[in-house]
Amino acid sequence: MIKTRLFAAAAPAVLGAAMLGGCTTMQDYSTADRPETAADTAAENGPPAIPQGTGYFAQPSDLPLHAPDFSKIKDTDYAPAFEQAMKIHSAEVQAIIDNPAQPTFENTIVALEKSGRMLGRVATVFYALTGANTNDTLQAVDAEISPKLSAHSDGITLNPHLFARVKAVYDARASLGLDAEDSKLLEETYKGMVHAGAMLTPEQKAKVKEINSELSTITTEFSQQLISATKAAALVVDDKAKLAGLSDAEIAAAAKTAEERGMPGKYVIALQNTTRQPSLGALTDRAVREKLFTNSWTRAEKGDENDTRKTVARIAELRAQKAALFGEPDWASYVMWDRMAKNPKTALDFMEQMVPALAARQRADAAMLNEEIKASGKNFAVKPWDWEMYADKVKAKKFSFNEDEVKQYFEVHRVLEDGVFYAANKLYGLTFKKRTDLPVYNPDVSTYDVFDADGSQLGIFYFDPFQRDNKRGGAWMSNFVDQSHLFGDKPVIYNVLNIPKAPDGEPQLVSFDNVETMFHEFGHALHGFFANGKYASLSGTAVARDFVEYPSQTNEMWASYPEVLAHYAKNWKTGAPIPQAQIDKIIAAKKFNQGYDFGEVVEAALLDMKWHALTPEQAAAIKVPTDVDAFEDKSLKQLGLETDLVPPRYRSSYFSHIFSGPTGYSAGYYSYLWTEMLDRDSQKWFLDNGGLTRKNGQHYRDTILSRGAAEDYFKMYKDFTGHEPSVEPMLEARGLVPDKK
């Protein structure tokens, strides 16, 4: 998962993008035409003074590349820093409005891009911690500050005087002689304000502000409820014998988790963010498997203060109401305005063409698993909590594949340094140097300097791999500092994962799924490190939801690329390289179990679209928790997939991608499928052109990774591959169509 620019109050994030360029004077914005402001007073007395901030965040960090100095930041610093930063930002924007000079690209659009710097510094660090290392103090600040940030953002995007200046520049754009990046910034700034409501009536604007405020509050509430619900729903086992099938290290980790939670002598298996839990493939006690699955499936549906269903229903209703104010039939139509796919129909048509083959595969896989269950002397039909175990048994027979054996070759830090970093070196010439002098927010975090092929420093990388109770589920990337030529900033980037931590003294071995996740998240990091734009709001990963996952998914291909795999996949005890036979098994097994692996993602993406295709009236009819369940059940049954056997990767009540944050990945979870299409087609290009070479890496960097949002996405893709994207390589890779070999 990629970062969300949560500090949407900062002008670059709220307004879309602002690009440095020409200072041509507008000819259609005379003093008589411009709105009444304090400009005349300002002309006589000088511009109003911008308040000066105090405290840690008032100035950029003095650490290398302005990396945050966690040794100097206290939890109590954030609330006052946010308050100061919003006042400063408001004054900066007001100064733009009150400027007596006619609006120009420089004094309006670029000035907006330059505003909100302190607010950006506070928010980047604060939201990094609320995601990866939260506590009661931070959660209280989050709940308090979210509606204030929403109101602050609306005060900028819905300000008619500011929009008048922006519109004046936009209307004169053809005569300004702007370069492509400046033009894109101007376009995104104008369209972003229009999309936010700048052209609505005063009554409609007031309603939008009201909805935005409540969405900010309630989506924060959802996130906090879900963290607590996920922790509380962990599987607690009293009898060690019930954990038969888990390794000694996994049992020891469960005992340690229990002790840390004040339950010595017991065993706790913490839940991951997805419906399917890793231990389901190993636990031999069927009743324990069912309990673990049920805990996961119902984690946020206990009827207590952490039950999210009313929250989900209200979020859907508010979003539908907001879309209606803009004349859109539903939230999906409203929110997809800047996507590569453009509209819900394109996304749905793309997904629905996969359903027939996928449904057939699910039925065939279920029949195969039922045969395996019968052959093992059992007398039951496969259920979701059985699927992983019996799929693993079939996979072991079919490919002689054993996950525990494979794990012996994947130690987490070796995967990072000898695998992820090695591939980046071969493709792009990057080198990495671990450093121990930078303060971090948790002892699990490690840091690295990143150097470009010419030896110059490209950025700094933070790596936070392990699961914690105060970390939200999943994996993601974000920036502490965004790249920007305007400010001379280089990127400071972090990756966060949720790998269960081994007991002290034990090797930190990971599954191949976790290996691919590490490559995936570093693909996002590369997108950020190679950013080469004037403006932070257009650089790096500041791209459309259905494009941002593309570079990260493409980077996964190098996890199983023979040269890379042989370099990092070494036995943690002996150092012996992984045998070619094991490599062959890993690659062959990747197409296995696609009825579940692919199906759960497609189902989640379609469920997301169902929620965000509701009209205001339809959403308002979903009032109580059982209505949420009924809507979900009906929506899943309409998909034509075997959802009783293969549940969606996320249930509505814990679908944090789409219900955390005012927008999040709402009507956007399809992006993982859309970008997989781009990814698989790109993998074919790499393999057809020689694979892991500096020439190929440079071409990909030049055409995709360095471009940010500065160009049309289809154009960028065609510049890279030479053709329009094709879905066929994805279906082949998923085993949903016969190989051509």
XYZ file of C-alpha atoms in Angstrom, residues 191-617:
427
model
C -9.244 21.386 -11.205
C -8.491 20.414 -7.621
C -10.293 23.489 -6.323
C -13.226 22.898 -8.638
C -13.430 19.308 -7.477
C -13.319 20.483 -3.867
C -16.323 22.743 -4.490
C -15.002 26.139 -5.543
C -17.821 26.595 -8.087
C -20.665 25.484 -5.811
C -23.228 27.890 -4.385
C -22.596 29.295 -0.896
C -25.259 26.949 0.480
C -23.638 23.948 -1.200
C -20.204 24.981 0.051
C -21.532 25.179 3.594
C -22.906 21.656 3.262
C -19.627 20.362 1.831
C -17.752 21.849 4.791
C -20.177 20.186 7.182
C -19.795 16.799 5.468
C -16.006 17.108 5.264
C -15.792 17.871 8.963
C -17.878 14.869 9.924
C -16.003 12.598 7.496
C -12.713 13.688 8.997
C -13.952 12.868 12.486
C -15.706 9.618 11.717
C -12.985 8.101 9.521
C -10.483 8.814 12.278
C -12.887 7.094 14.657
C -13.032 4.092 12.308
C -9.234 3.786 12.287
C -8.987 3.951 16.052
C -11.847 1.503 16.553
C -10.203 -0.942 14.176
C -6.804 -0.843 15.881
C -8.486 -1.659 19.205
C -10.807 -4.281 17.699
C -7.966 -6.067 15.920
C -5.906 -6.225 19.093
C -8.856 -7.489 21.167
C -9.779 -10.177 18.624
C -6.414 -11.955 18.786
C -6.696 -15.697 19.306
C -5.932 -16.649 22.921
C -5.073 -20.307 23.564
C -4.532 -21.882 26.982
C -3.249 -25.274 25.857
C -0.013 -25.461 23.876
C -1.246 -28.695 22.297
C -3.939 -26.682 20.508
C -1.172 -24.978 18.520
C 0.010 -28.211 16.910
C 1.324 -27.530 13.441
C 3.040 -24.247 14.325
C 6.817 -24.208 14.537
C 8.605 -23.944 17.876
C 9.566 -20.366 17.010
C 5.951 -19.442 16.204
C 4.741 -20.969 19.470
C 7.447 -19.118 21.386
C 6.397 -15.867 19.694
C 2.770 -16.531 20.700
C 3.870 -17.121 24.300
C 5.868 -13.890 24.286
C 2.918 -11.918 22.896
C 0.714 -13.317 25.640
C 3.255 -12.357 28.297
C 3.513 -8.832 26.876
C -0.265 -8.562 27.137
C -0.290 -9.643 30.747
C -1.311 -13.272 30.136
C 1.719 -15.351 31.133
C 1.321 -19.055 30.500
C -1.050 -18.510 27.586
C -0.505 -18.120 23.856
C -1.695 -15.229 21.697
C -1.814 -15.154 17.897
C -2.283 -11.514 16.912
C -4.465 -10.806 13.888
C -3.132 -9.397 10.673
C -5.221 -6.861 8.783
C -6.607 -9.314 6.193
C -9.419 -11.858 6.531
C -7.052 -14.771 5.928
C -4.537 -15.352 8.705
C -1.091 -16.923 8.074
C -1.475 -19.585 10.789
C -4.534 -21.101 9.090
C -2.237 -23.098 6.845
C -0.426 -24.719 9.751
C -2.840 -25.291 12.651
C -3.922 -28.942 12.573
C -6.786 -28.557 15.068
C -9.800 -27.689 12.906
C -11.703 -26.114 15.794
C -8.783 -23.783 16.494
C -8.587 -22.859 12.808
C -12.284 -22.040 12.772
C -11.902 -19.931 15.904
C -8.995 -18.002 14.391
C -10.937 -17.381 11.189
C -14.054 -16.337 13.103
C -12.045 -13.958 15.281
C -10.689 -12.372 12.131
C -14.037 -12.251 10.291
C -15.930 -10.752 13.249
C -13.149 -8.644 14.795
C -15.069 -5.378 14.436
C -18.571 -6.823 14.799
C -18.818 -7.557 18.520
C -21.568 -5.062 19.340
C -19.179 -3.116 21.577
C -17.549 0.302 21.348
C -15.166 -1.022 18.689
C -17.905 -2.336 16.393
C -17.349 -0.333 13.193
C -20.551 -1.136 11.301
C -22.489 2.024 12.196
C -19.370 4.004 11.385
C -19.087 2.327 7.980
C -22.736 3.024 7.165
C -22.403 6.679 8.097
C -19.210 7.111 6.032
C -20.977 5.647 2.989
C -23.969 7.940 3.536
C -21.860 11.075 3.902
C -19.848 10.276 0.800
C -22.999 9.705 -1.252
C -24.415 13.002 -0.012
C -21.243 14.853 -0.947
C -21.194 13.340 -4.440
C -24.801 14.456 -4.974
C -23.859 18.060 -4.204
C -21.545 17.909 -7.229
C -24.233 16.437 -9.452
C -22.648 12.994 -9.460
C -24.760 9.830 -9.148
C -22.497 8.255 -6.524
C -19.209 8.616 -4.690
C -17.298 6.415 -7.140
C -18.193 8.739 -10.022
C -17.150 11.754 -7.966
C -13.866 10.462 -6.600
C -12.517 8.910 -9.819
C -12.196 12.265 -11.574
C -8.375 12.145 -11.689
C -7.843 8.401 -12.104
C -6.209 6.696 -15.028
C -9.409 4.669 -15.522
C -11.464 7.915 -15.357
C -14.827 6.406 -14.341
C -16.438 3.446 -12.521
C -17.614 1.767 -15.723
C -14.066 1.392 -17.032
C -12.920 -0.141 -13.749
C -15.934 -2.439 -13.448
C -15.720 -3.607 -17.065
C -12.048 -4.377 -16.512
C -12.768 -6.446 -13.383
C -15.889 -8.185 -14.644
C -14.084 -9.640 -17.642
C -12.072 -11.712 -15.144
C -15.059 -13.088 -13.220
C -16.095 -16.059 -15.431
C -12.620 -17.621 -15.514
C -12.066 -16.819 -11.844
C -15.393 -18.330 -10.756
C -14.602 -21.493 -12.677
C -11.189 -21.671 -11.060
C -12.680 -21.249 -7.570
C -15.122 -24.104 -8.130
C -12.393 -26.340 -9.559
C -10.042 -25.511 -6.684
C -12.755 -26.231 -4.098
C -13.434 -29.629 -5.706
C -9.709 -30.389 -5.675
C -9.460 -29.501 -1.973
C -12.503 -31.603 -1.126
C -10.798 -34.558 -2.796
C -7.710 -33.928 -0.675
C -9.821 -33.724 2.494
C -11.470 -37.033 1.650
C -8.132 -38.629 0.803
C -6.789 -37.615 4.204
C -9.609 -39.533 5.892
C -11.726 -36.522 6.862
C -15.457 -36.197 6.311
C -16.264 -32.527 5.749
C -16.468 -30.058 2.881
C -13.875 -27.320 2.649
C -14.611 -24.080 4.506
C -12.621 -20.842 4.483
C -10.673 -21.890 7.581
C -9.699 -25.161 5.873
C -8.738 -23.754 2.499
C -5.174 -22.715 3.259
C -4.255 -25.931 5.041
C -5.488 -28.237 2.295
C -4.232 -25.971 -0.470
C -0.808 -26.246 1.144
C -1.131 -30.035 1.231
C -1.988 -30.159 -2.471
C 0.786 -27.688 -3.240
C 3.256 -29.824 -1.291
C 2.269 -32.878 -3.329
C 2.098 -31.067 -6.626
C 5.285 -29.054 -6.303
C 6.999 -30.690 -3.291
C 6.695 -27.230 -1.760
C 7.167 -26.733 1.984
C 6.840 -23.182 3.327
C 8.869 -23.910 6.465
C 11.721 -25.271 4.374
C 11.600 -22.254 2.094
C 11.634 -19.821 5.042
C 15.074 -21.069 6.069
C 16.471 -19.137 3.097
C 14.763 -15.826 3.830
C 16.151 -13.849 6.773
C 14.559 -10.429 6.770
C 17.662 -8.212 6.791
C 19.486 -10.360 4.261
C 16.415 -10.140 2.014
C 16.550 -6.355 2.331
C 20.273 -5.791 1.873
C 21.233 -8.673 -0.452
C 17.930 -8.854 -2.321
C 15.941 -5.619 -2.441
C 19.025 -3.383 -2.436
C 20.920 -5.689 -4.795
C 18.190 -5.503 -7.429
C 18.144 -1.700 -7.103
C 21.893 -1.646 -7.643
C 21.771 -3.831 -10.747
C 18.897 -1.909 -12.304
C 19.661 1.650 -11.255
C 23.206 1.698 -9.879
C 22.049 2.574 -6.351
C 24.188 1.815 -3.297
C 23.197 1.814 0.369
C 25.036 2.461 3.625
C 23.486 1.640 6.971
C 23.659 4.372 9.546
C 23.147 4.237 13.289
C 23.236 7.930 14.195
C 19.721 8.976 13.181
C 17.105 8.971 15.959
C 14.175 6.649 15.215
C 10.648 6.368 16.611
C 11.018 2.698 17.598
C 14.078 0.476 18.160
C 12.906 -1.860 15.385
C 13.539 0.859 12.792
C 16.800 0.907 10.822
C 18.069 3.650 8.509
C 20.190 3.786 5.353
C 21.783 6.438 3.196
C 20.875 5.939 -0.457
C 23.424 6.938 -3.115
C 22.826 7.371 -6.830
C 24.952 5.778 -9.528
C 27.224 8.855 -9.652
C 27.897 8.635 -5.904
C 25.716 11.576 -4.927
C 23.238 11.145 -2.093
C 19.773 10.397 -3.413
C 17.932 10.195 -0.093
C 17.522 8.437 3.256
C 15.549 5.237 3.815
C 13.832 4.066 7.031
C 12.815 0.404 7.398
C 10.243 -0.667 10.021
C 9.475 -4.370 9.436
C 7.843 -5.883 12.518
C 4.300 -6.243 13.796
C 3.325 -4.278 16.940
C 0.065 -3.851 18.804
C 0.267 -0.080 18.305
C 0.795 -0.344 14.540
C -2.070 -0.529 12.083
C -2.186 -3.575 9.832
C -0.748 -3.926 6.372
C 2.343 -2.473 4.739
C 2.968 0.970 3.312
C 5.436 3.591 2.202
C 5.485 7.312 2.802
C 7.808 10.303 2.993
C 9.156 12.330 5.869
C 10.478 14.741 3.224
C 9.206 14.978 -0.369
C 11.533 15.631 -3.283
C 11.254 19.160 -4.685
C 13.617 21.214 -6.846
C 11.655 24.296 -5.789
C 12.883 23.852 -2.222
C 16.032 21.870 -2.971
C 14.673 18.932 -0.935
C 15.756 15.337 -1.398
C 13.465 12.468 -0.349
C 13.442 10.903 3.113
C 11.298 7.778 2.806
C 10.078 4.987 5.060
C 8.674 1.499 4.510
C 6.439 -0.089 7.165
C 5.525 -3.796 7.279
C 3.819 -6.133 9.739
C 6.040 -9.219 9.871
C 5.499 -11.226 13.077
C 8.641 -10.759 15.152
C 10.637 -13.807 16.189
C 11.615 -14.255 19.837
C 14.889 -12.700 20.947
C 17.829 -14.752 19.762
C 15.872 -16.483 17.007
C 16.496 -15.738 13.312
C 13.885 -13.474 11.757
C 12.734 -15.770 8.958
C 9.946 -14.700 6.619
C 7.639 -16.311 4.100
C 8.052 -15.679 0.416
C 4.849 -13.617 0.562
C 6.614 -11.294 2.994
C 9.635 -11.238 0.718
C 7.460 -10.039 -2.147
C 5.896 -7.432 0.137
C 9.360 -6.076 0.921
C 10.115 -5.731 -2.793
C 6.671 -4.210 -3.317
C 7.053 -1.477 -0.709
C 10.549 -0.679 -1.894
C 9.075 -0.247 -5.371
C 7.073 2.620 -3.885
C 10.271 3.887 -2.274
C 12.046 3.875 -5.654
C 9.160 5.871 -7.108
C 9.814 8.419 -4.355
C 13.620 8.367 -4.529
C 13.672 8.899 -8.292
C 11.257 11.832 -8.161
C 12.696 14.607 -10.293
C 10.175 17.412 -10.209
C 10.063 21.061 -9.328
C 7.003 20.645 -7.174
C 6.424 18.249 -4.297
C 2.720 18.086 -5.079
C 3.488 16.443 -8.436
C 6.604 14.483 -7.561
C 7.230 10.856 -6.765
C 4.175 8.935 -5.609
C 1.818 11.934 -5.812
C 0.007 10.265 -8.701
C -3.429 8.777 -9.342
C -4.600 5.918 -7.129
C -4.756 3.541 -10.090
C -1.206 4.326 -11.166
C 0.619 4.529 -7.856
C 0.633 0.759 -7.224
C 2.110 0.036 -10.637
C 5.835 0.658 -9.931
C 5.620 -1.213 -6.628
C 4.018 -4.273 -8.192
C 6.536 -4.284 -11.013
C 9.367 -4.265 -8.489
C 8.015 -7.543 -7.079
C 9.214 -9.350 -10.204
C 12.816 -9.134 -9.021
C 12.055 -11.122 -5.843
C 11.904 -14.323 -7.878
C 14.268 -13.298 -10.685
C 16.963 -16.018 -10.696
C 20.001 -13.750 -10.384
C 18.474 -11.750 -7.530
C 16.998 -14.740 -5.725
C 20.312 -16.587 -5.815
C 22.036 -13.543 -4.291
C 19.863 -13.193 -1.189
C 18.135 -16.565 -0.660
C 20.726 -18.274 1.517
C 20.261 -20.646 4.415
C 20.406 -18.637 7.614
C 22.503 -21.290 9.354
C 24.923 -22.454 6.672
C 24.897 -19.630 4.160
C 24.275 -22.175 1.421
C 22.350 -20.734 -1.540
C 18.818 -21.885 -2.138
C 18.838 -24.944 -4.402
C 17.633 -24.459 -7.945
C 14.986 -27.082 -7.268
C 13.527 -24.868 -4.521
C 13.592 -21.874 -6.860
C 11.727 -23.873 -9.478
C 9.137 -24.837 -6.860
C 8.627 -21.226 -5.769
C 8.121 -20.053 -9.333
C 5.875 -22.992 -10.275
C 3.796 -22.607 -7.128
C 3.077 -18.922 -7.785
C 0.213 -19.806 -10.145
C -1.284 -22.259 -7.687
C -4.335 -21.419 -5.535
C -5.349 -18.436 -7.660
C -9.013 -19.170 -7.003
C -8.335 -17.886 -3.487
C -5.322 -15.593 -3.887
C -6.731 -13.652 -6.830
C -10.361 -14.146 -5.878
C -10.130 -12.493 -2.468
C -8.672 -9.341 -4.054
C -11.236 -9.164 -6.865
C -14.043 -9.638 -4.330
C -12.726 -6.849 -2.111
C -12.380 -4.515 -5.085
C -15.923 -5.211 -6.247
C -17.271 -4.841 -2.680
C -15.578 -1.448 -2.500
C -17.358 -0.411 -5.695
C -20.708 -1.653 -4.341
C -20.381 0.584 -1.273
C -19.490 3.585 -3.365
C -22.155 3.105 -6.033
C -24.896 3.918 -3.505
C -27.175 6.903 -3.948
C -27.807 9.062 -0.864
C -31.207 7.413 -0.411
